[in-house]
Each structure stands twice: as structure tokens, then as C-alpha cells.
Amino acid sequence: MTKRLQQNNQAFPEFYMQWVLAIRDLRIMQDNRFARPLIDALNQRLVSLKDNMIFKASLYLDPRFTYMNSTFFTPDEKEEVQNYIMCVWKRIEKLRSKEDSATTVQTQSLNTSNDIDNYLTEMFGGSSSYMDISQDPSSKIRQQLKMLEVEPRKLHDYDTWSHWLLKKSTHPELTIVALAILATPSNQVSVERAFSALGLVLSDLRTGLADETLEDILLLKLNADLFKKIFPSLYDWGNLRSNAL
């Protein structure tokens, strides 16, 4: 469990799942005299971790913990978490710029589609299954949060990040909030590695590096894997080489 928790990009739900699986493995060791005290300590730590609001919000947004008939959260906890997620959404909205023209065109198209559905509903009765885009955004997100509690439970190794990426088209506002919350790291491994990299870069022979230069070197060093994926498609390297010649 400790080794798994030292991996990069370890979100809180995965952190919690690894913790629970460790407790399960310890329960199998019935003849080990250290097992029971360690289980009690791990369970006690989980209780204290759940006092952290962003920790609870991350678990609420994970279909492995929030699903139909789940007792993971009490009704009061659900209400508390939903209010917290709504506060995060409002903070994000303040930082977001105005919608571009492409979004406006898309909204107009959806409005036309909804008008047709409303017309058919008037003719044939029943109710439309879509969520009205003219609805107040905060009410819409609140409704989407409630709907998470009636979804089916996912397996323990389910990819929650990909789950929300797939919801981007149907739950655009809530997806933005979910990805922001799930991006919160559960450990300081990346920070420790950054300090180690800094020690290698800022040696006794390079103490004269400017702050901006040092920051640029660290940016490249700490994101080497990412740059390897970005650089091949960033420029038309063939034309650049031919022009250089």
C-alpha cells in the first residue's frame, strides 16, 4: 500500500481504495499478532481523513463509493458535501471567462432541439428526458449531484478520471468541478521529487543561475515525459529543418 501511495497523480479516491484493500489483506492474517492493532490504527486514521471536506467530496464524486443504496455517506454528509461542491463550482465560475461564440452557437442549436421535443411532448403527452438548458446552472448541477446516488456501483479498479471525462458532453459544468476536485493530490511525492531535482540542478558550480532560468530548467526536468508527447506534434519539424538548411 505504501509503495502504491507513492505513485504520481494519486487522487483521494484511489488513496482511500488502496487503504481499504490493505485493511482487507490484514484481516486475512488472523494468526499475526500485529494485524489487529494495525487494522484498528488504519480504521481510526480513515475516520480522521473523512473529516476533510475535499477528501469527502472526492469520494462522493467516485461511483465506487456513491451509487444506488450506498450507505457510505449519511444523508447529512451528502447534503454537506453537495454544498461544498456547489461552492467550488461558484469559485470556478468567477474565474472563467465569458463563453465564446462557438458555445453560443451550440446553445442555440440545443434550444432548437429542445423546442421540437417540447412540441412533441405537447402532441403525444408524457415528459421529455432531457435536462432543460435554460434551467438555472446551479439548480442543474445540484440535480446532477443528486442523480449520482442512483447510478450503479463500479468495480474497485474503476478509472474515475476517465469516468468524468466521458461525462463532459452530458455534464459539462459538473465535470469541470469534478476534475478540479479529483486533481487534488493525496500525497507530497511530486513535491519531494521536485526538491530532489532542485538539488541536482542547483549545484555548487551553478549557484549563479537566475530564478527564471532555474524555474525553466526545473519545468523541463520535472515534465520530461509530458514534453516527449507534446514536442513531436507541436511544430512541423520537417519544414523547420528544411528552412534551417
PDB file of C-alpha atoms in Angstrom:
ATOM      1  CA  MET A   1       0.000   0.000   0.000  1.00  0.00           C
ATOM      2  CA  THR A   2       2.798   2.402   0.885  1.00  0.00           C
ATOM      3  CA  LYS A   3       4.511   1.848  -2.468  1.00  0.00           C
ATOM      4  CA  ARG A   4       1.252   2.382  -4.358  1.00  0.00           C
ATOM      5  CA  LEU A   5       0.539   5.580  -2.463  1.00  0.00           C
ATOM      6  CA  GLN A   6       3.918   6.959  -3.536  1.00  0.00           C
ATOM      7  CA  GLN A   7       2.910   6.958  -7.186  1.00  0.00           C
ATOM      8  CA  ASN A   8       2.338  10.227  -9.021  1.00  0.00           C
ATOM      9  CA  ASN A   9      -1.187  11.605  -9.514  1.00  0.00           C
ATOM     10  CA  GLN A  10      -2.688   9.599  -6.676  1.00  0.00           C
ATOM     11  CA  ALA A  11      -6.187  11.031  -6.211  1.00  0.00           C
ATOM     12  CA  PHE A  12      -8.024  10.781  -2.906  1.00  0.00           C
ATOM     13  CA  PRO A  13     -10.475   8.050  -4.041  1.00  0.00           C
ATOM     14  CA  GLU A  14      -7.596   5.824  -5.148  1.00  0.00           C
ATOM     15  CA  PHE A  15      -5.781   6.622  -1.908  1.00  0.00           C
ATOM     16  CA  TYR A  16      -8.858   5.533   0.053  1.00  0.00           C
ATOM     17  CA  MET A  17      -9.335   2.374  -2.022  1.00  0.00           C
ATOM     18  CA  GLN A  18      -5.722   1.284  -1.505  1.00  0.00           C
ATOM     19  CA  TRP A  19      -6.139   1.902   2.228  1.00  0.00           C
ATOM     20  CA  VAL A  20      -9.284  -0.230   2.392  1.00  0.00           C
ATOM     21  CA  LEU A  21      -7.670  -3.047   0.404  1.00  0.00           C
ATOM     22  CA  ALA A  22      -4.747  -3.039   2.844  1.00  0.00           C
ATOM     23  CA  ILE A  23      -7.185  -3.489   5.745  1.00  0.00           C
ATOM     24  CA  ARG A  24      -8.811  -6.382   3.906  1.00  0.00           C
ATOM     25  CA  ASP A  25      -5.429  -8.074   3.407  1.00  0.00           C
ATOM     26  CA  LEU A  26      -4.599  -7.642   7.089  1.00  0.00           C
ATOM     27  CA  ARG A  27      -7.846  -9.330   8.127  1.00  0.00           C
ATOM     28  CA  ILE A  28      -6.673 -12.479   6.359  1.00  0.00           C
ATOM     29  CA  MET A  29      -3.619 -12.603   8.661  1.00  0.00           C
ATOM     30  CA  GLN A  30      -5.553 -13.823  11.677  1.00  0.00           C
ATOM     31  CA  ASP A  31      -2.505 -15.519  13.236  1.00  0.00           C
ATOM     32  CA  ASN A  32      -0.355 -12.391  13.024  1.00  0.00           C
ATOM     33  CA  ARG A  33      -0.323 -10.577  16.378  1.00  0.00           C
ATOM     34  CA  PHE A  34       0.396  -7.231  14.706  1.00  0.00           C
ATOM     35  CA  ALA A  35      -2.585  -7.429  12.358  1.00  0.00           C
ATOM     36  CA  ARG A  36      -5.367  -6.381  14.733  1.00  0.00           C
ATOM     37  CA  PRO A  37      -3.589  -3.317  16.212  1.00  0.00           C
ATOM     38  CA  LEU A  38      -2.628  -2.200  12.702  1.00  0.00           C
ATOM     39  CA  ILE A  39      -6.211  -2.647  11.450  1.00  0.00           C
ATOM     40  CA  ASP A  40      -7.514  -0.564  14.357  1.00  0.00           C
ATOM     41  CA  ALA A  41      -4.956   2.164  13.626  1.00  0.00           C
ATOM     42  CA  LEU A  42      -5.810   2.227   9.908  1.00  0.00           C
ATOM     43  CA  ASN A  43      -9.543   2.405  10.622  1.00  0.00           C
ATOM     44  CA  GLN A  44      -9.029   5.216  13.112  1.00  0.00           C
ATOM     45  CA  ARG A  45      -6.987   7.126  10.546  1.00  0.00           C
ATOM     46  CA  LEU A  46      -9.758   6.709   7.954  1.00  0.00           C
ATOM     47  CA  VAL A  47     -12.234   8.317  10.340  1.00  0.00           C
ATOM     48  CA  SER A  48      -9.995  11.361  10.743  1.00  0.00           C
ATOM     49  CA  LEU A  49      -9.379  11.564   6.986  1.00  0.00           C
ATOM     50  CA  LYS A  50     -13.113  11.700   6.323  1.00  0.00           C
ATOM     51  CA  ASP A  51     -13.287  14.887   8.373  1.00  0.00           C
ATOM     52  CA  ASN A  52     -11.530  16.629   5.473  1.00  0.00           C
ATOM     53  CA  MET A  53     -14.148  18.129   3.173  1.00  0.00           C
ATOM     54  CA  ILE A  54     -12.245  17.841  -0.106  1.00  0.00           C
ATOM     55  CA  PHE A  55     -11.498  14.231   0.793  1.00  0.00           C
ATOM     56  CA  LYS A  56     -15.211  13.553   1.213  1.00  0.00           C
ATOM     57  CA  ALA A  57     -16.082  15.467  -1.960  1.00  0.00           C
ATOM     58  CA  SER A  58     -13.626  13.343  -3.956  1.00  0.00           C
ATOM     59  CA  LEU A  59     -15.196  10.148  -2.658  1.00  0.00           C
ATOM     60  CA  TYR A  60     -18.701  11.443  -3.324  1.00  0.00           C
ATOM     61  CA  LEU A  61     -17.777  12.020  -6.979  1.00  0.00           C
ATOM     62  CA  ASP A  62     -16.476   8.452  -7.303  1.00  0.00           C
ATOM     63  CA  PRO A  63     -19.070   5.865  -8.460  1.00  0.00           C
ATOM     64  CA  ARG A  64     -17.251   3.214  -6.425  1.00  0.00           C
ATOM     65  CA  PHE A  65     -18.469   4.911  -3.245  1.00  0.00           C
ATOM     66  CA  THR A  66     -21.561   6.873  -4.311  1.00  0.00           C
ATOM     67  CA  TYR A  67     -24.163   4.685  -6.002  1.00  0.00           C
ATOM     68  CA  MET A  68     -27.705   3.406  -5.589  1.00  0.00           C
ATOM     69  CA  ASN A  69     -28.436   2.325  -1.996  1.00  0.00           C
ATOM     70  CA  SER A  70     -24.900   3.150  -0.846  1.00  0.00           C
ATOM     71  CA  THR A  71     -24.532   3.770   2.892  1.00  0.00           C
ATOM     72  CA  PHE A  72     -21.040   5.253   2.581  1.00  0.00           C
ATOM     73  CA  PHE A  73     -22.377   8.732   3.420  1.00  0.00           C
ATOM     74  CA  THR A  74     -25.141   9.640   5.820  1.00  0.00           C
ATOM     75  CA  PRO A  75     -27.909  11.946   4.497  1.00  0.00           C
ATOM     76  CA  ASP A  76     -26.401  14.866   6.441  1.00  0.00           C
ATOM     77  CA  GLU A  77     -22.966  14.172   4.998  1.00  0.00           C
ATOM     78  CA  LYS A  78     -24.390  14.059   1.481  1.00  0.00           C
ATOM     79  CA  GLU A  79     -26.000  17.446   1.934  1.00  0.00           C
ATOM     80  CA  GLU A  80     -22.789  18.871   3.376  1.00  0.00           C
ATOM     81  CA  VAL A  81     -20.677  17.520   0.506  1.00  0.00           C
ATOM     82  CA  GLN A  82     -23.101  18.759  -2.127  1.00  0.00           C
ATOM     83  CA  ASN A  83     -22.996  22.247  -0.643  1.00  0.00           C
ATOM     84  CA  TYR A  84     -19.203  22.157  -0.703  1.00  0.00           C
ATOM     85  CA  ILE A  85     -19.150  21.070  -4.362  1.00  0.00           C
ATOM     86  CA  MET A  86     -21.548  23.895  -5.204  1.00  0.00           C
ATOM     87  CA  CYS A  87     -19.192  26.367  -3.500  1.00  0.00           C
ATOM     88  CA  VAL A  88     -16.283  25.048  -5.564  1.00  0.00           C
ATOM     89  CA  TRP A  89     -18.364  25.454  -8.725  1.00  0.00           C
ATOM     90  CA  LYS A  90     -19.171  29.069  -7.853  1.00  0.00           C
ATOM     91  CA  ARG A  91     -15.483  29.831  -7.300  1.00  0.00           C
ATOM     92  CA  ILE A  92     -14.612  28.284 -10.653  1.00  0.00           C
ATOM     93  CA  GLU A  93     -17.363  30.280 -12.364  1.00  0.00           C
ATOM     94  CA  LYS A  94     -15.840  33.521 -11.087  1.00  0.00           C
ATOM     95  CA  LEU A  95     -12.548  32.595 -12.725  1.00  0.00           C
ATOM     96  CA  ARG A  96     -13.971  31.505 -16.041  1.00  0.00           C
ATOM     97  CA  SER A  97     -14.148  33.932 -18.936  1.00  0.00           C
ATOM     98  CA  LYS A  98     -17.242  34.643 -20.979  1.00  0.00           C
ATOM     99  CA  GLU A  99     -18.431  31.910 -23.291  1.00  0.00           C
ATOM    100  CA  ASP A 100     -17.073  32.110 -26.828  1.00  0.00           C
ATOM    101  CA  SER A 101     -19.184  32.351 -29.951  1.00  0.00           C
ATOM    102  CA  ALA A 102     -18.894  28.619 -30.652  1.00  0.00           C
ATOM    103  CA  THR A 103     -20.549  27.834 -27.347  1.00  0.00           C
ATOM    104  CA  THR A 104     -23.295  30.320 -28.131  1.00  0.00           C
ATOM    105  CA  VAL A 105     -23.995  28.634 -31.469  1.00  0.00           C
ATOM    106  CA  GLN A 106     -24.097  25.245 -29.775  1.00  0.00           C
ATOM    107  CA  THR A 107     -26.540  26.557 -27.186  1.00  0.00           C
ATOM    108  CA  GLN A 108     -28.802  27.946 -29.900  1.00  0.00           C
ATOM    109  CA  SER A 109     -28.795  24.562 -31.617  1.00  0.00           C
ATOM    110  CA  LEU A 110     -29.720  22.822 -28.372  1.00  0.00           C
ATOM    111  CA  ASN A 111     -32.504  25.322 -27.806  1.00  0.00           C
ATOM    112  CA  THR A 112     -33.974  24.486 -31.228  1.00  0.00           C
ATOM    113  CA  SER A 113     -33.784  20.776 -30.447  1.00  0.00           C
ATOM    114  CA  ASN A 114     -35.491  21.304 -27.095  1.00  0.00           C
ATOM    115  CA  ASP A 115     -38.274  23.322 -28.734  1.00  0.00           C
ATOM    116  CA  ILE A 116     -39.013  20.374 -31.029  1.00  0.00           C
ATOM    117  CA  ASP A 117     -39.067  17.984 -28.072  1.00  0.00           C
ATOM    118  CA  ASN A 118     -41.424  20.307 -26.211  1.00  0.00           C
ATOM    119  CA  TYR A 119     -43.718  20.372 -29.258  1.00  0.00           C
ATOM    120  CA  LEU A 120     -43.758  16.557 -29.491  1.00  0.00           C
ATOM    121  CA  THR A 121     -44.422  16.292 -25.762  1.00  0.00           C
ATOM    122  CA  GLU A 122     -47.461  18.586 -26.164  1.00  0.00           C
ATOM    123  CA  MET A 123     -48.756  16.424 -29.021  1.00  0.00           C
ATOM    124  CA  PHE A 124     -48.186  12.952 -27.589  1.00  0.00           C
ATOM    125  CA  GLY A 125     -48.051  13.582 -23.829  1.00  0.00           C
ATOM    126  CA  GLY A 126     -45.506  12.222 -21.398  1.00  0.00           C
ATOM    127  CA  SER A 127     -42.380  14.115 -20.421  1.00  0.00           C
ATOM    128  CA  SER A 128     -39.093  14.860 -22.096  1.00  0.00           C
ATOM    129  CA  SER A 129     -35.995  13.069 -20.755  1.00  0.00           C
ATOM    130  CA  TYR A 130     -33.558  15.880 -21.428  1.00  0.00           C
ATOM    131  CA  MET A 131     -32.465  18.427 -18.866  1.00  0.00           C
ATOM    132  CA  ASP A 132     -33.616  21.907 -19.837  1.00  0.00           C
ATOM    133  CA  ILE A 133     -30.535  24.021 -20.646  1.00  0.00           C
ATOM    134  CA  SER A 134     -32.448  27.169 -19.733  1.00  0.00           C
ATOM    135  CA  GLN A 135     -32.600  25.875 -16.190  1.00  0.00           C
ATOM    136  CA  ASP A 136     -30.532  27.791 -13.646  1.00  0.00           C
ATOM    137  CA  PRO A 137     -26.986  26.308 -13.812  1.00  0.00           C
ATOM    138  CA  SER A 138     -26.732  25.911 -10.043  1.00  0.00           C
ATOM    139  CA  SER A 139     -30.033  24.002  -9.954  1.00  0.00           C
ATOM    140  CA  LYS A 140     -28.863  21.858 -12.842  1.00  0.00           C
ATOM    141  CA  ILE A 141     -25.633  20.912 -11.083  1.00  0.00           C
ATOM    142  CA  ARG A 142     -27.496  20.246  -7.857  1.00  0.00           C
ATOM    143  CA  GLN A 143     -29.812  17.898  -9.740  1.00  0.00           C
ATOM    144  CA  GLN A 144     -26.867  16.142 -11.375  1.00  0.00           C
ATOM    145  CA  LEU A 145     -25.284  15.647  -7.959  1.00  0.00           C
ATOM    146  CA  LYS A 146     -28.462  14.016  -6.695  1.00  0.00           C
ATOM    147  CA  MET A 147     -28.528  11.722  -9.720  1.00  0.00           C
ATOM    148  CA  LEU A 148     -25.101  10.330  -8.784  1.00  0.00           C
ATOM    149  CA  GLU A 149     -26.801   8.493  -5.945  1.00  0.00           C
ATOM    150  CA  VAL A 150     -28.899   6.340  -8.295  1.00  0.00           C
ATOM    151  CA  GLU A 151     -26.093   5.198 -10.598  1.00  0.00           C
ATOM    152  CA  PRO A 152     -24.820   1.595 -10.442  1.00  0.00           C
ATOM    153  CA  ARG A 153     -21.748   0.769  -8.378  1.00  0.00           C
ATOM    154  CA  LYS A 154     -18.456   0.377 -10.231  1.00  0.00           C
ATOM    155  CA  LEU A 155     -15.716  -2.177  -9.550  1.00  0.00           C
ATOM    156  CA  HIS A 156     -12.846  -1.365  -7.184  1.00  0.00           C
ATOM    157  CA  ASP A 157     -10.320  -0.808 -10.012  1.00  0.00           C
ATOM    158  CA  TYR A 158     -12.606   1.514 -11.991  1.00  0.00           C
ATOM    159  CA  ASP A 159     -10.973   4.588 -13.576  1.00  0.00           C
ATOM    160  CA  THR A 160     -12.827   7.534 -12.034  1.00  0.00           C
ATOM    161  CA  TRP A 161     -10.901  10.161 -14.023  1.00  0.00           C
ATOM    162  CA  SER A 162     -11.932   8.586 -17.355  1.00  0.00           C
ATOM    163  CA  HIS A 163     -15.457   8.256 -15.991  1.00  0.00           C
ATOM    164  CA  TRP A 164     -15.747  12.034 -15.670  1.00  0.00           C
ATOM    165  CA  LEU A 165     -14.062  12.700 -18.989  1.00  0.00           C
ATOM    166  CA  LEU A 166     -16.837  10.660 -20.613  1.00  0.00           C
ATOM    167  CA  LYS A 167     -19.431  12.800 -18.822  1.00  0.00           C
ATOM    168  CA  LYS A 168     -18.002  16.011 -20.265  1.00  0.00           C
ATOM    169  CA  SER A 169     -20.644  16.241 -23.002  1.00  0.00           C
ATOM    170  CA  THR A 170     -23.634  15.449 -20.770  1.00  0.00           C
ATOM    171  CA  HIS A 171     -22.468  17.095 -17.522  1.00  0.00           C
ATOM    172  CA  PRO A 172     -20.111  19.893 -18.665  1.00  0.00           C
ATOM    173  CA  GLU A 173     -20.408  22.111 -15.580  1.00  0.00           C
ATOM    174  CA  LEU A 174     -20.211  19.292 -13.043  1.00  0.00           C
ATOM    175  CA  THR A 175     -17.328  17.665 -14.931  1.00  0.00           C
ATOM    176  CA  ILE A 176     -15.228  20.822 -14.558  1.00  0.00           C
ATOM    177  CA  VAL A 177     -15.790  20.777 -10.794  1.00  0.00           C
ATOM    178  CA  ALA A 178     -15.237  17.014 -10.505  1.00  0.00           C
ATOM    179  CA  LEU A 179     -11.922  17.116 -12.379  1.00  0.00           C
ATOM    180  CA  ALA A 180     -10.732  20.046 -10.276  1.00  0.00           C
ATOM    181  CA  ILE A 181     -11.526  18.215  -7.038  1.00  0.00           C
ATOM    182  CA  LEU A 182     -10.153  14.864  -8.228  1.00  0.00           C
ATOM    183  CA  ALA A 183      -6.927  16.578  -9.309  1.00  0.00           C
ATOM    184  CA  THR A 184      -6.119  17.364  -5.675  1.00  0.00           C
ATOM    185  CA  PRO A 185      -3.058  15.217  -4.822  1.00  0.00           C
ATOM    186  CA  SER A 186      -3.275  12.896  -1.852  1.00  0.00           C
ATOM    187  CA  ASN A 187       0.468  12.905  -1.175  1.00  0.00           C
ATOM    188  CA  GLN A 188       3.568  15.094  -1.482  1.00  0.00           C
ATOM    189  CA  VAL A 189       5.586  12.728  -3.643  1.00  0.00           C
ATOM    190  CA  SER A 190       5.779  15.204  -6.514  1.00  0.00           C
ATOM    191  CA  VAL A 191       6.996  17.925  -4.135  1.00  0.00           C
ATOM    192  CA  GLU A 192       9.701  15.677  -2.698  1.00  0.00           C
ATOM    193  CA  ARG A 193      10.866  14.746  -6.186  1.00  0.00           C
ATOM    194  CA  ALA A 194      10.931  18.409  -7.157  1.00  0.00           C
ATOM    195  CA  PHE A 195      13.212  19.168  -4.188  1.00  0.00           C
ATOM    196  CA  SER A 196      15.494  16.286  -5.200  1.00  0.00           C
ATOM    197  CA  ALA A 197      15.644  17.585  -8.775  1.00  0.00           C
ATOM    198  CA  LEU A 198      16.381  21.079  -7.481  1.00  0.00           C
ATOM    199  CA  GLY A 199      19.337  19.751  -5.508  1.00  0.00           C
ATOM    200  CA  LEU A 200      20.792  18.210  -8.677  1.00  0.00           C
ATOM    201  CA  VAL A 201      20.284  21.354 -10.767  1.00  0.00           C
ATOM    202  CA  LEU A 202      21.373  23.964  -8.224  1.00  0.00           C
ATOM    203  CA  SER A 203      24.809  22.523  -7.507  1.00  0.00           C
ATOM    204  CA  ASP A 204      27.810  24.352  -6.024  1.00  0.00           C
ATOM    205  CA  LEU A 205      29.004  25.084  -9.552  1.00  0.00           C
ATOM    206  CA  ARG A 206      25.702  26.638 -10.670  1.00  0.00           C
ATOM    207  CA  THR A 207      24.769  28.967  -7.827  1.00  0.00           C
ATOM    208  CA  GLY A 208      24.657  31.935 -10.208  1.00  0.00           C
ATOM    209  CA  LEU A 209      21.531  30.750 -12.046  1.00  0.00           C
ATOM    210  CA  ALA A 210      18.813  33.374 -12.276  1.00  0.00           C
ATOM    211  CA  ASP A 211      15.456  32.495 -10.688  1.00  0.00           C
ATOM    212  CA  GLU A 212      13.704  32.446 -14.065  1.00  0.00           C
ATOM    213  CA  THR A 213      16.371  30.206 -15.621  1.00  0.00           C
ATOM    214  CA  LEU A 214      16.226  27.810 -12.670  1.00  0.00           C
ATOM    215  CA  GLU A 215      12.449  27.647 -12.928  1.00  0.00           C
ATOM    216  CA  ASP A 216      12.607  26.885 -16.673  1.00  0.00           C
ATOM    217  CA  ILE A 217      15.165  24.091 -16.140  1.00  0.00           C
ATOM    218  CA  LEU A 218      13.040  22.504 -13.427  1.00  0.00           C
ATOM    219  CA  LEU A 219       9.925  22.785 -15.583  1.00  0.00           C
ATOM    220  CA  LEU A 220      11.642  20.804 -18.343  1.00  0.00           C
ATOM    221  CA  LYS A 221      13.209  18.289 -15.970  1.00  0.00           C
ATOM    222  CA  LEU A 222      10.040  17.544 -13.979  1.00  0.00           C
ATOM    223  CA  ASN A 223       7.816  17.255 -17.051  1.00  0.00           C
ATOM    224  CA  ALA A 224      10.150  15.317 -19.347  1.00  0.00           C
ATOM    225  CA  ASP A 225       7.569  12.612 -20.101  1.00  0.00           C
ATOM    226  CA  LEU A 226       4.919  15.200 -20.946  1.00  0.00           C
ATOM    227  CA  PHE A 227       7.212  17.166 -23.247  1.00  0.00           C
ATOM    228  CA  LYS A 228       8.137  13.995 -25.129  1.00  0.00           C
ATOM    229  CA  LYS A 229       4.454  13.664 -26.056  1.00  0.00           C
ATOM    230  CA  ILE A 230       3.912  17.355 -26.834  1.00  0.00           C
ATOM    231  CA  PHE A 231       7.004  18.290 -28.833  1.00  0.00           C
ATOM    232  CA  PRO A 232       6.563  15.849 -31.767  1.00  0.00           C
ATOM    233  CA  SER A 233       3.207  17.441 -32.648  1.00  0.00           C
ATOM    234  CA  LEU A 234       3.994  20.995 -31.541  1.00  0.00           C
ATOM    235  CA  TYR A 235       5.776  22.066 -34.737  1.00  0.00           C
ATOM    236  CA  ASP A 236       6.196  20.930 -38.304  1.00  0.00           C
ATOM    237  CA  TRP A 237       9.721  19.701 -37.657  1.00  0.00           C
ATOM    238  CA  GLY A 238      10.296  18.745 -41.304  1.00  0.00           C
ATOM    239  CA  ASN A 239       9.731  22.289 -42.533  1.00  0.00           C
ATOM    240  CA  LEU A 240      11.818  23.738 -39.726  1.00  0.00           C
ATOM    241  CA  ARG A 241      14.778  21.562 -40.678  1.00  0.00           C
ATOM    242  CA  SER A 242      14.462  22.385 -44.383  1.00  0.00           C
ATOM    243  CA  ASN A 243      14.252  26.110 -43.660  1.00  0.00           C
ATOM    244  CA  ALA A 244      17.291  25.891 -41.407  1.00  0.00           C
ATOM    245  CA  LEU A 245      19.258  24.280 -44.210  1.00  0.00           C
TER     246      LEU A 245
END
